[in-house]
C-alpha positions as a printed NumPy array, in Angstrom:
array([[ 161.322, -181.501,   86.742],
       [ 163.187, -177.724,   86.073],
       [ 161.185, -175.015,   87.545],
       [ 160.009, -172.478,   85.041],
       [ 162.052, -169.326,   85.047],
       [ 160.053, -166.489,   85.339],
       [ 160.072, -163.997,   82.048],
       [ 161.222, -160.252,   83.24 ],
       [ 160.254, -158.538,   80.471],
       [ 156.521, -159.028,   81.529],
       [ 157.291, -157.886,   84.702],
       [ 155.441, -154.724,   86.299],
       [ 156.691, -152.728,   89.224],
       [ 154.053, -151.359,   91.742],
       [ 155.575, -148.315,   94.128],
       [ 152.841, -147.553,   96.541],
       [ 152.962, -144.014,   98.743],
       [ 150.348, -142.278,  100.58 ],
       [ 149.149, -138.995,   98.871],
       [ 146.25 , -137.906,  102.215],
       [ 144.948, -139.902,  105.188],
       [ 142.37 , -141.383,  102.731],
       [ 143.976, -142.083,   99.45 ],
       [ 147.159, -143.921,   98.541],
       [ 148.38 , -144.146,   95.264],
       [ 149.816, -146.43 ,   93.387],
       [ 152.439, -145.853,   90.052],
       [ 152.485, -148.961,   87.827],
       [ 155.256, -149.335,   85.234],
       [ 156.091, -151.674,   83.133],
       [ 157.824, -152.423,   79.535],
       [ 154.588, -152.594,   77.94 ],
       [ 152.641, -149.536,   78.821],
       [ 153.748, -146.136,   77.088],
       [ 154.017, -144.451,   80.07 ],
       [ 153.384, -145.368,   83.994],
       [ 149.758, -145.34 ,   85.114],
       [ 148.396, -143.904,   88.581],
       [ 145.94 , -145.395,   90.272],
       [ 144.259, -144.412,   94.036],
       [ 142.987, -146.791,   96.349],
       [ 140.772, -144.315,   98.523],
       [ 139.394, -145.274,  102.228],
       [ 135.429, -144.356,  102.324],
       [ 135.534, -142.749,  105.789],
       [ 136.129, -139.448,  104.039],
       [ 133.042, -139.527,  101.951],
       [ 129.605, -139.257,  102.337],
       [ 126.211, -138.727,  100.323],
       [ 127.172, -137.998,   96.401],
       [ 130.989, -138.076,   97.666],
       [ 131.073, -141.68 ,   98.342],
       [ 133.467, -143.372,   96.012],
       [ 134.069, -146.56 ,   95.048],
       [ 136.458, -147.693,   97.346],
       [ 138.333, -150.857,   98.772],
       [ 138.976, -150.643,  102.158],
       [ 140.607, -153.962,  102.977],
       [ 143.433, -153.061,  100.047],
       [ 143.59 , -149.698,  101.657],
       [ 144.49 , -150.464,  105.371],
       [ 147.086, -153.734,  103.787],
       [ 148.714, -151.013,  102.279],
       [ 148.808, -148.441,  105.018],
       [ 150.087, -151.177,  107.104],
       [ 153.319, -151.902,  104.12 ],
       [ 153.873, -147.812,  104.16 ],
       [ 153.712, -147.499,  108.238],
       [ 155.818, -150.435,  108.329],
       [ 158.681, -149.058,  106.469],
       [ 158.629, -145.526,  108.144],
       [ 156.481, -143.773,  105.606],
       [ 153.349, -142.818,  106.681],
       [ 152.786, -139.763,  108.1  ],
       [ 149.163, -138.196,  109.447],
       [ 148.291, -135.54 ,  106.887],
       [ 145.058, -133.172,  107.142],
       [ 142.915, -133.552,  104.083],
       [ 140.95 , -130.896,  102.416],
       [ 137.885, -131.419,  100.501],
       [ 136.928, -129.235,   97.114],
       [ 138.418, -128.03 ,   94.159],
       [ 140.13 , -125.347,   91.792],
       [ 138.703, -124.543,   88.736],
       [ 141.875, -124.049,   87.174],
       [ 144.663, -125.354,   89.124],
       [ 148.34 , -124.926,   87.997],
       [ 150.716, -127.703,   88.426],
       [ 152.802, -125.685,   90.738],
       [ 149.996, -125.53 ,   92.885],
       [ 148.515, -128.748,   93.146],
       [ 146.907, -129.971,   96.088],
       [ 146.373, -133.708,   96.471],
       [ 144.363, -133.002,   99.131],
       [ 141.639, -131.028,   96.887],
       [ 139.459, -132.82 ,   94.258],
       [ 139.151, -131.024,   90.593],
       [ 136.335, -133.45 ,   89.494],
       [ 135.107, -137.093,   89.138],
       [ 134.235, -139.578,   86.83 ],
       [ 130.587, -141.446,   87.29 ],
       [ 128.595, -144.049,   85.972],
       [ 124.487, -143.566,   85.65 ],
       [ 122.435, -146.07 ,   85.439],
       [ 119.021, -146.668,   84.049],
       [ 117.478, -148.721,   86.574],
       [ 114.995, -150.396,   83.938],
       [ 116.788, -151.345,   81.169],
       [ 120.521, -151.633,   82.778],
       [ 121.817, -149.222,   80.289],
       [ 124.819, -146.995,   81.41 ],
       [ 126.411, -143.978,   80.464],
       [ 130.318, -142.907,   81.494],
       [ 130.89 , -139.278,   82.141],
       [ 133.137, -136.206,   84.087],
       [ 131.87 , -133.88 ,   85.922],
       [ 133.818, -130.934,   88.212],
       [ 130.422, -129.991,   90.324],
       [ 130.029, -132.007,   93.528],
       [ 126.71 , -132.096,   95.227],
       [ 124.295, -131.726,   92.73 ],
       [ 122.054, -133.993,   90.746],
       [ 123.322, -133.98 ,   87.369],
       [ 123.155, -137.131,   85.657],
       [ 125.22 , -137.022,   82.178],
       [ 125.134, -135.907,   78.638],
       [ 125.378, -136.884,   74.891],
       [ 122.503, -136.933,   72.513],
       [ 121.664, -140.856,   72.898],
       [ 121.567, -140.239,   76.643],
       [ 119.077, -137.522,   76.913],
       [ 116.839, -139.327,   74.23 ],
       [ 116.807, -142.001,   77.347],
       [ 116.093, -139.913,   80.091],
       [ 112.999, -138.172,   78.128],
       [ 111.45 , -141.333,   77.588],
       [ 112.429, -142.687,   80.946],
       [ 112.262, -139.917,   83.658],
       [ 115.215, -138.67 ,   85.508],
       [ 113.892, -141.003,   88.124],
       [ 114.648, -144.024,   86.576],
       [ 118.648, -143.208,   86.618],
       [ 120.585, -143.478,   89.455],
       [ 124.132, -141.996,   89.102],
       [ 127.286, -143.069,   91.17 ],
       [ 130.998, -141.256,   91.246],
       [ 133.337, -144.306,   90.398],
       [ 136.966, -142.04 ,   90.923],
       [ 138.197, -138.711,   91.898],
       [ 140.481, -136.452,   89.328],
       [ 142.889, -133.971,   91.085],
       [ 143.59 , -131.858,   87.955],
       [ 141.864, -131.348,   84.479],
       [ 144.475, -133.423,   82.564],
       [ 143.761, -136.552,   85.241],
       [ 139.852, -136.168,   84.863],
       [ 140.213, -136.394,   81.064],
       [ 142.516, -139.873,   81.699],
       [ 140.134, -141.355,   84.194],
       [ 136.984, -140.617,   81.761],
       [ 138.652, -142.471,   78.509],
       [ 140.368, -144.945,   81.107],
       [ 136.902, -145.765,   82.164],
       [ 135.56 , -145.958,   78.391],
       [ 137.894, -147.909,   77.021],
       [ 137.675, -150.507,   80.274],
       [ 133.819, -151.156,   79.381],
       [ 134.009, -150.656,   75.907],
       [ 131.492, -147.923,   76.652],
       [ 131.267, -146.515,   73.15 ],
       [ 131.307, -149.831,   71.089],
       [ 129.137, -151.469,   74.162],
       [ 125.264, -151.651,   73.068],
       [ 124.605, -151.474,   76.475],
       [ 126.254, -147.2  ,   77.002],
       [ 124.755, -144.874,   75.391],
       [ 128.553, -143.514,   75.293],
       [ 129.696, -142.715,   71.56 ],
       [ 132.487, -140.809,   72.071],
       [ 136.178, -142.031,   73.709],
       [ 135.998, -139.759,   75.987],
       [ 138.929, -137.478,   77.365],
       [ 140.109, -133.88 ,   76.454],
       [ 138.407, -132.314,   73.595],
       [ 135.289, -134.294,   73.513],
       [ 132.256, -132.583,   74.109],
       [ 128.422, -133.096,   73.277],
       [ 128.534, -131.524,   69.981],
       [ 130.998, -134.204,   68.549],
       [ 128.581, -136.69 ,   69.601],
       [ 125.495, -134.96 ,   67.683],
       [ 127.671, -134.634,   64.623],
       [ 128.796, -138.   ,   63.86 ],
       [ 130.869, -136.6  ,   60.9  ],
       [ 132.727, -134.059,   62.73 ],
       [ 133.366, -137.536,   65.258],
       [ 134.453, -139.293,   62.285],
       [ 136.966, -136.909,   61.197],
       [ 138.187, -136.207,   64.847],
       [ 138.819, -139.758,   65.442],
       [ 140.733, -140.771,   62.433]])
């Protein structure tokens, strides 16, 4: 029996390296994606209250273990916060710009996909369907949770339609999302549904 070669061209290559103490990235590329995709597998010990993200902690500290391993890991002090407008130049990886969250209405299982570059307070989302819901619901019926950090404007608009299009949060009965999300895409779109039409052709 011949062992089945394996096909290159779907082949991706993962390069891992460690951006802070609490977040390692990790650049996928491949033949099939128009351009290489970041993604951060964050450690929770940094986070706390509305901060908490998402995280993976097991994937975290196997990959730590692969960077100290080969020599490059390093003990780096990380900030927390954000610039409103930061320049690439300037960049910190150390200093969040904004997040992306999910809320959740606790009695119907509805959800709604958003950004937001406040952290701490209690906002909850946007988008004409959405506030319709929390009306007839009462704010304390939705519970919102961050689901990823941005570290510039351009990254927060990726994450938000990266999360979208994942769920299928604007197609999805089940999200009050009706726009794709990313730059440009703001709750007056979503109450003209013209305007939307026109924008998304």
């Amino acid at each position: 029996m011949m062992a089945r070669k394996a096909d290159p061209t779907k082949w991706l290559t993962v390069k891992i390296f460690q951006k802070t103490n609490n977040l390692i990235a990790m650049r996928i590329e491949s033949e099939y994606l128009d351009e290489p995709k970041i993604h951060g597998i964050e450690h929770d010990d940094q986070y706390h209250g509305n901060h908490m993200a998402r995280t993976h902690n097991n994937l975290f500290n196997r990959l730590k273990g692969i960077l100290e391993n080969q020599g490059r890991w390093q003990n780096k002090e990380a900030k927390l916060g954000k610039k409103k407008n930061p320049k690439k130049s300037d960049l910190d990886v150390g200093e969040k710009y904004g997040f992306v969250y999910i809320t959740t209405n606790t009695v119907t299982g509805e959800a709604y996909i958003g950004k937001h570059t406040t952290f701490g307070d209690d906002y909850l989302g946007s988008g004409t369907k959405f506030k319709e819901a929390v009306k007839k619901f009462g704010r304390d019926k939705f519970v919102r949770e961050d689901v990823a950090f941005a570290y510039s404007a351009e990254h927060l608009n990726f994450l938000e339609k990266s999360y979208i299009d994942m769920f299928k949060a604007n197609t999805d009965s089940m999200f009050y999302n009706r726009a794709p999300g990313g730059e440009g895409w703001y709750e007056t779109k979503e109450e003209n549904p013209d305007r939307l039409m026109e924008e998304s052709i």
